Coordinates of C-alpha atoms in Angstrom, one line a residue:
M1 CA 5.4 -6.9 6.2
K2 CA 3.6 -9.0 9.1
R3 CA 5.6 -11.9 9.2
S4 CA 9.1 -13.3 9.9
I5 CA 10.6 -16.7 10.3
S6 CA 13.5 -17.2 12.5
Y7 CA 16.6 -19.4 11.9
L8 CA 15.3 -21.8 14.7
V9 CA 12.2 -22.8 12.4
F10 CA 14.2 -23.1 9.1
G11 CA 16.6 -25.6 9.6
L12 CA 14.4 -28.5 8.1
A13 CA 13.8 -26.3 5.2
A14 CA 17.2 -25.4 4.6
M15 CA 18.0 -29.0 4.8
I16 CA 15.7 -29.7 1.8
V17 CA 16.5 -26.9 -0.5
A18 CA 20.5 -27.8 0.3
A19 CA 19.6 -31.4 -1.0
T20 CA 17.5 -29.9 -4.1
L21 CA 19.7 -27.6 -5.2
S22 CA 22.9 -29.6 -4.8
S23 CA 23.1 -30.4 -8.4
C24 CA 22.5 -26.9 -9.5
E25 CA 25.4 -25.5 -7.2
K26 CA 27.8 -28.0 -8.8
D27 CA 26.9 -26.6 -12.4
D28 CA 27.4 -23.3 -11.1
G29 CA 31.3 -24.0 -10.2
G30 CA 30.6 -23.7 -6.7
E31 CA 31.6 -25.5 -3.8
T32 CA 29.8 -26.0 -0.2
P33 CA 32.0 -24.1 2.3
V34 CA 32.8 -25.8 5.6
T35 CA 32.8 -24.1 8.7
G36 CA 35.6 -23.9 11.3
G37 CA 39.0 -22.4 11.8
N38 CA 39.6 -19.3 9.5
T39 CA 36.1 -19.7 7.9
D40 CA 35.0 -19.0 11.5
E41 CA 36.7 -15.9 11.7
L42 CA 35.9 -14.7 8.6
F43 CA 32.1 -15.1 9.1
E44 CA 32.5 -13.2 12.3
S45 CA 34.1 -10.3 10.7
I46 CA 31.4 -10.3 8.1
L47 CA 28.7 -10.3 10.7
K48 CA 30.5 -7.3 12.9
V49 CA 30.7 -5.3 9.4
Y50 CA 27.1 -6.1 8.8
V51 CA 25.7 -5.0 12.3
E52 CA 27.8 -2.2 12.4
T53 CA 27.5 -0.8 8.8
T54 CA 23.9 -1.6 8.1
V55 CA 21.5 -2.9 10.7
V56 CA 22.6 -0.3 13.4
P57 CA 22.6 2.6 11.3
T58 CA 19.2 1.7 9.8
Y59 CA 17.7 1.4 12.9
K60 CA 19.1 4.5 14.4
S61 CA 17.8 6.4 11.1
L62 CA 14.5 4.7 11.5
A63 CA 14.5 6.1 15.6
E64 CA 15.3 9.7 14.5
A65 CA 12.9 9.7 11.8
A66 CA 10.0 8.7 14.0
L67 CA 11.1 11.4 16.3
E68 CA 11.1 14.3 13.7
M69 CA 7.3 12.6 12.7
R70 CA 6.5 13.0 16.4
T71 CA 7.6 16.8 16.2
A72 CA 5.5 17.2 13.0
N73 CA 2.4 15.7 14.0
N74 CA 2.8 17.8 17.2
A75 CA 3.0 21.1 15.3
L76 CA 0.2 20.2 13.3
K77 CA -2.1 19.3 16.4
G78 CA -1.0 22.5 17.7
N79 CA -1.3 24.7 14.8
P80 CA -3.2 23.1 12.3
S81 CA -2.6 24.6 8.6
D82 CA -2.0 23.4 5.1
A83 CA 2.0 23.7 6.0
T84 CA 2.0 21.8 9.0
M85 CA 0.2 19.2 7.2
Q86 CA 2.6 18.9 4.3
A87 CA 5.5 18.9 7.0
A88 CA 3.6 16.1 8.7
S89 CA 3.1 14.2 5.6
D90 CA 6.8 14.6 4.8
A91 CA 8.1 13.3 8.0
W92 CA 5.8 10.4 7.7
M93 CA 7.3 9.6 4.4
K94 CA 10.8 9.9 5.5
A95 CA 10.4 7.5 8.5
R96 CA 8.5 5.0 6.1
V97 CA 11.4 4.8 3.8
A98 CA 13.4 4.2 7.1
W99 CA 11.3 1.4 8.2
E100 CA 11.0 -0.3 4.5
V101 CA 15.0 -0.4 4.1
S102 CA 15.0 -2.3 7.3
E103 CA 12.8 -5.4 6.2
A104 CA 15.7 -7.8 5.3
F105 CA 16.4 -7.9 8.8
L106 CA 13.2 -8.7 10.6
F107 CA 14.8 -12.2 12.1
G108 CA 16.2 -10.2 15.2
P109 CA 14.2 -8.5 17.8
V110 CA 11.6 -7.1 15.4
G111 CA 10.1 -10.3 14.3
E112 CA 6.8 -11.9 15.1
Q113 CA 8.4 -14.7 17.4
A114 CA 10.5 -12.0 19.3
L115 CA 9.1 -8.5 20.3
D116 CA 6.8 -8.4 17.2
I117 CA 7.4 -4.7 16.4
D118 CA 6.8 -5.5 12.8
G119 CA 3.5 -6.7 13.5
H120 CA 2.7 -3.7 15.6
I121 CA 3.6 -0.8 13.4
D122 CA 3.3 -2.6 9.9
S123 CA -0.2 -4.3 9.9
W124 CA -2.4 -4.1 6.9
P125 CA -5.2 -3.6 6.0
L126 CA -6.4 -1.5 8.5
E127 CA -9.6 -2.0 10.4
R128 CA -11.6 0.9 9.2
E129 CA -14.7 0.2 11.2
Q130 CA -12.8 0.2 14.1
I131 CA -10.9 3.4 13.5
D132 CA -14.1 5.2 12.9
E133 CA -15.2 4.1 16.1
V134 CA -12.2 5.3 18.1
L135 CA -12.8 8.5 16.1
A136 CA -16.3 8.8 17.0
D137 CA -16.3 7.5 20.8
G138 CA -13.2 8.8 22.5
A139 CA -10.1 9.9 19.9
L140 CA -9.9 13.4 21.9
G141 CA -8.6 11.7 25.2
L142 CA -6.5 9.3 23.3
T143 CA -3.2 8.9 24.9
G144 CA 0.2 7.3 23.2
E145 CA -0.2 4.9 26.3
D146 CA -3.7 3.7 25.0
A147 CA -2.6 3.6 21.5
W148 CA 0.3 1.4 22.1
E149 CA -2.0 -1.0 23.8
M150 CA -4.5 -1.2 20.9
E151 CA -4.6 -3.7 18.2
P152 CA -2.1 -3.2 15.7
D153 CA -4.5 -2.8 12.6
V154 CA -5.6 0.2 14.3
I155 CA -2.3 2.0 14.9
G156 CA 1.2 2.1 13.7
F157 CA 2.3 3.3 10.1
H158 CA -1.0 2.7 7.8
V159 CA -3.4 4.6 10.4
T160 CA -0.9 7.5 10.4
E161 CA -0.9 7.5 6.5
Y162 CA -4.6 6.9 6.5
L163 CA -5.0 10.3 8.9
L164 CA -2.6 12.3 6.8
Y165 CA -3.3 11.0 3.0
R166 CA -5.8 10.9 0.4
E167 CA -5.2 9.1 -3.0
G168 CA -1.7 9.9 -3.0
H169 CA -1.6 13.7 -1.5
S170 CA -1.6 15.1 2.0
R171 CA -5.1 16.1 2.9
P172 CA -6.5 19.6 3.0
I173 CA -6.3 20.8 6.4
G174 CA -9.8 21.5 6.6
D175 CA -10.8 18.0 6.3
L176 CA -8.7 17.0 9.3
T177 CA -10.9 16.7 12.3
E178 CA -9.8 17.6 15.9
A179 CA -10.4 14.1 16.9
E180 CA -8.2 12.8 13.9
R181 CA -5.3 15.3 14.8
N182 CA -5.6 13.9 18.4
Y183 CA -5.4 10.4 17.1
L184 CA -2.6 11.1 14.8
T185 CA -0.4 12.4 17.6
A186 CA -1.2 9.4 20.1
A187 CA -0.6 6.8 17.4
T188 CA 2.3 8.5 16.5
D189 CA 3.8 8.2 20.1
A190 CA 2.9 4.5 19.9
L191 CA 5.1 4.3 16.9
V192 CA 8.0 6.1 18.1
W193 CA 8.3 3.8 20.9
D194 CA 8.2 0.8 19.0
C195 CA 11.0 2.3 16.5
V196 CA 13.4 3.4 19.2
L197 CA 12.5 0.1 21.1
A198 CA 14.0 -1.8 17.9
Y199 CA 17.1 0.3 18.1
V200 CA 17.7 -0.1 21.9
A201 CA 16.9 -4.0 21.3
W202 CA 19.4 -4.2 18.9
V203 CA 22.2 -2.2 20.3
G204 CA 21.3 -2.1 24.2
E205 CA 20.4 0.7 26.3
A206 CA 23.4 1.6 27.4
N207 CA 24.8 2.4 23.6
V208 CA 22.3 4.9 22.7
T209 CA 22.1 8.7 23.3
Q210 CA 20.2 9.8 26.6
E211 CA 17.6 11.4 24.4
M212 CA 17.0 7.8 23.1
R213 CA 17.2 6.4 26.5
N214 CA 14.7 8.9 27.7
V215 CA 12.1 8.3 25.1
F216 CA 12.6 4.5 25.4
N217 CA 11.6 4.9 29.3
E218 CA 8.4 7.3 28.6
N219 CA 6.5 4.3 28.4
P220 CA 6.9 1.7 31.3
A221 CA 5.0 -0.7 29.2
V222 CA 7.6 -0.7 26.4
V223 CA 10.5 -1.3 28.8
A224 CA 8.6 -4.1 30.3
H225 CA 8.2 -5.7 26.9
L226 CA 11.8 -5.8 26.4
N227 CA 12.6 -6.9 29.9
D228 CA 10.2 -9.8 29.4
N229 CA 12.0 -11.0 26.5
P230 CA 15.5 -10.6 27.6
N231 CA 17.2 -12.7 24.4
Y232 CA 16.6 -9.9 22.4
K233 CA 18.7 -7.3 24.5
N234 CA 21.6 -6.2 22.6
F235 CA 20.8 -8.5 19.8
A236 CA 23.9 -7.3 18.1
Q237 CA 26.3 -8.7 20.8
R238 CA 24.3 -12.1 20.6
L239 CA 24.6 -12.4 16.8
T240 CA 28.2 -11.4 16.5
T241 CA 29.2 -13.6 19.1
K242 CA 26.9 -16.6 17.9
E243 CA 25.0 -16.8 21.3
G244 CA 22.5 -19.3 20.8
Y245 CA 23.5 -20.2 17.1
P246 CA 25.2 -23.9 16.9
S247 CA 27.7 -22.4 14.4
W248 CA 29.1 -19.2 12.7
G249 CA 27.5 -20.6 9.7
A250 CA 24.1 -20.6 11.1
A251 CA 24.7 -17.2 12.5
L252 CA 25.7 -15.8 9.1
S253 CA 22.8 -17.5 7.3
E254 CA 20.5 -15.2 9.1
I255 CA 21.6 -12.6 6.7
A256 CA 20.3 -14.8 3.9
V257 CA 17.3 -16.0 5.7
G258 CA 16.2 -12.2 6.0
A259 CA 16.4 -11.7 2.3
S260 CA 15.0 -14.6 1.0
E261 CA 12.0 -14.1 3.6
I262 CA 11.4 -10.0 2.4
A263 CA 12.1 -11.1 -1.2
G264 CA 9.4 -13.7 -1.3
E265 CA 7.0 -11.4 0.7
V266 CA 7.4 -8.6 -1.9
G267 CA 7.0 -11.2 -4.9
A268 CA 4.0 -12.9 -3.5
T269 CA 2.2 -11.2 -0.6
K270 CA 2.7 -7.8 -1.7
I271 CA 2.4 -7.6 -5.2
E272 CA 0.8 -10.6 -6.4
A273 CA -1.9 -11.3 -3.9
P274 CA -3.5 -8.1 -4.1
Y275 CA -3.6 -8.1 -8.0
A276 CA -4.9 -11.8 -8.5
S277 CA -7.7 -10.9 -5.9
Q278 CA -8.1 -7.4 -7.4
R279 CA -8.7 -6.3 -3.7
T280 CA -7.4 -2.6 -3.1
M281 CA -7.7 -2.8 0.2
D282 CA -5.1 -5.3 0.4
V283 CA -2.5 -3.0 -1.3
E284 CA 0.2 -1.6 1.3
S285 CA 0.7 2.1 1.4
W286 CA -2.3 2.7 -0.8
Y287 CA -3.5 5.9 1.0
S288 CA -0.2 7.6 -0.1
W289 CA 0.3 5.9 -3.3
H290 CA 3.7 4.9 -2.1
S291 CA 3.4 1.1 -2.4
L292 CA 6.0 0.6 -5.4
D293 CA 8.3 2.8 -3.7
D294 CA 8.0 0.5 -0.5
Y295 CA 8.5 -2.6 -2.4
Q296 CA 11.7 -1.4 -4.1
N297 CA 12.8 -0.1 -0.8
N298 CA 12.4 -3.6 0.6
I299 CA 14.9 -4.8 -2.2
H300 CA 17.3 -2.0 -1.2
S301 CA 17.2 -3.6 2.3
I302 CA 18.1 -6.8 0.7
K303 CA 21.0 -5.0 -1.2
N304 CA 22.2 -3.4 1.9
A305 CA 22.3 -6.6 3.7
Y306 CA 23.7 -8.6 1.2
L307 CA 26.6 -5.8 0.2
G308 CA 26.7 -4.1 3.3
G309 CA 26.4 -0.4 4.4
V310 CA 23.2 1.6 3.9
D311 CA 24.0 2.8 0.3
D312 CA 26.8 2.7 -2.3
Q313 CA 28.8 5.1 -0.7
T314 CA 29.1 3.1 2.6
R315 CA 30.1 -0.5 1.2
Q316 CA 32.7 -2.4 3.2
S317 CA 34.9 -5.1 1.7
A318 CA 33.7 -7.9 4.2
S319 CA 30.2 -8.9 3.5
L320 CA 28.2 -11.9 2.5
S321 CA 28.6 -10.9 -1.1
S322 CA 32.4 -10.8 -0.8
Y323 CA 32.6 -14.2 0.8
L324 CA 30.6 -15.7 -2.1
A325 CA 32.3 -13.7 -4.5
E326 CA 35.4 -16.0 -3.5
S327 CA 33.4 -19.4 -2.8
N328 CA 30.8 -19.2 -5.6
A329 CA 31.4 -16.4 -7.8
S330 CA 28.6 -17.3 -10.5
L331 CA 25.8 -17.2 -7.5
D332 CA 27.3 -14.0 -6.3
T333 CA 27.0 -12.4 -9.8
Q334 CA 23.5 -13.8 -10.1
I335 CA 22.2 -12.5 -6.6
K336 CA 23.5 -9.3 -7.4
S337 CA 22.0 -9.3 -11.2
K338 CA 18.8 -10.3 -9.8
I339 CA 18.5 -7.4 -7.0
N340 CA 19.0 -4.7 -9.6
D341 CA 16.5 -6.8 -12.0
C342 CA 13.8 -6.9 -9.3
L343 CA 14.2 -3.0 -8.5
T344 CA 14.0 -2.3 -12.3
K345 CA 11.0 -4.6 -12.8
I346 CA 9.1 -3.2 -9.7
A347 CA 9.5 0.2 -11.1
A348 CA 8.0 -1.0 -14.3
I349 CA 4.7 -1.7 -12.4
G350 CA 4.1 1.8 -12.6
K351 CA 4.7 2.7 -16.2
D352 CA 2.5 5.9 -17.2
G353 CA 2.7 7.3 -13.7
K354 CA 0.2 4.6 -12.2
S355 CA 0.3 3.9 -8.7
F356 CA 0.0 0.1 -7.7
Y357 CA -3.4 0.8 -6.1
E358 CA -4.7 2.1 -9.6
V359 CA -2.9 -1.0 -11.3
V360 CA -4.8 -3.1 -9.1
R361 CA -8.0 -1.4 -9.3
D362 CA -8.2 -1.0 -13.1
Q363 CA -6.2 -4.5 -13.7
T364 CA -3.7 -3.2 -16.1
N365 CA -0.2 -3.8 -16.6
S366 CA -0.4 -7.4 -16.2
T367 CA 2.7 -8.2 -18.0
E368 CA 4.8 -6.1 -15.9
V369 CA 3.2 -7.3 -12.9
T370 CA 4.0 -10.8 -13.5
A371 CA 7.8 -9.9 -14.6
A372 CA 8.4 -8.4 -10.9
V373 CA 6.5 -11.2 -9.1
D374 CA 8.8 -13.9 -10.9
A375 CA 12.0 -11.7 -10.5
C376 CA 11.3 -11.5 -6.3
I377 CA 10.8 -15.2 -6.4
E378 CA 13.9 -15.9 -8.3
L379 CA 15.7 -13.7 -5.9
Q380 CA 14.2 -15.7 -3.2
T381 CA 15.4 -18.9 -4.3
L382 CA 18.7 -17.6 -5.0
F383 CA 19.1 -16.7 -1.3
D384 CA 17.8 -20.1 -0.1
S385 CA 20.6 -21.9 -2.1
V386 CA 23.0 -19.5 -0.1
I387 CA 21.2 -20.4 3.3
A388 CA 21.8 -24.3 2.3
T389 CA 25.5 -23.8 1.7
L390 CA 26.2 -22.1 5.1
E391 CA 24.2 -24.5 7.6

């Protein structure tokens, strides 16, 4: 995902949504909750649980997976073989999953109006001509520091994917040149720093392990980037104390804003746009044929943000869902049902074992594509109604 709208620019849109959805809310039997008193304490407790059981563990897993990816790619560079190539591909996939399940909370340090980590590591389509120029002109001398300063569409998850995969499979080791192996390790270093930066920015440098602090401080430019944006230092503390927000309801609405954003992104940008344009190059993660998994993992990120935890085994009693279950049970039921509907319908796009790349290329499964897009937009609309009740 390459875009994110912060709370500060969302206020007007939320007011419009509130006006247009008020009659619908009454039909559902819900009432617009008021902030203040015990409700503020409840919102504060929900935010703390959300940060502690969903956001922080997700970014910790992302940082750890990125470090595993670095280890695997260094091994591939030093000892190229089909086995190290497969290990590197597996490590990329693990890190990719960890990233995609974080996309429901791009409103914080990761967003484009903050540190823009999202744009730095997940831009697509790639600039293939520029990548080929790097490989031809100097990839053997490319360092991680060099890569971190390069344009986003020649680094990040998708250039490392391009170097590791073709048509859904790991490339044969004989196809990977020495220049490509060096490009891969340099781009991976840049990716590692961004993933660790996301984790450090959320929790604060003092609250991560010494290993993570060491990695964070490897590149002075990364440290300077966070220092130049102090409002995103230890963002977990800022969110859980509503620092910079006009009310607890406004702070809590960030969860719904993040969920709404990525639901709309999956439906309109990731699925509908490339299918309508028939541009296979616009399909995200198409070298690994991991697109439909990416999109489902984005929906899982919404599920985790809404229900709390990182999976069904780590859910907590305090969550945005539990609050809505008391204040607007019908809306809560609709959201949970629509989340599952999105997962089912996105998976159905790949019926008969097709990748989304093949679906776009061959213009097949149009009924399933339309159904998935509609479900995602419906989920976005439901979260927009949540935003309207909180602000």
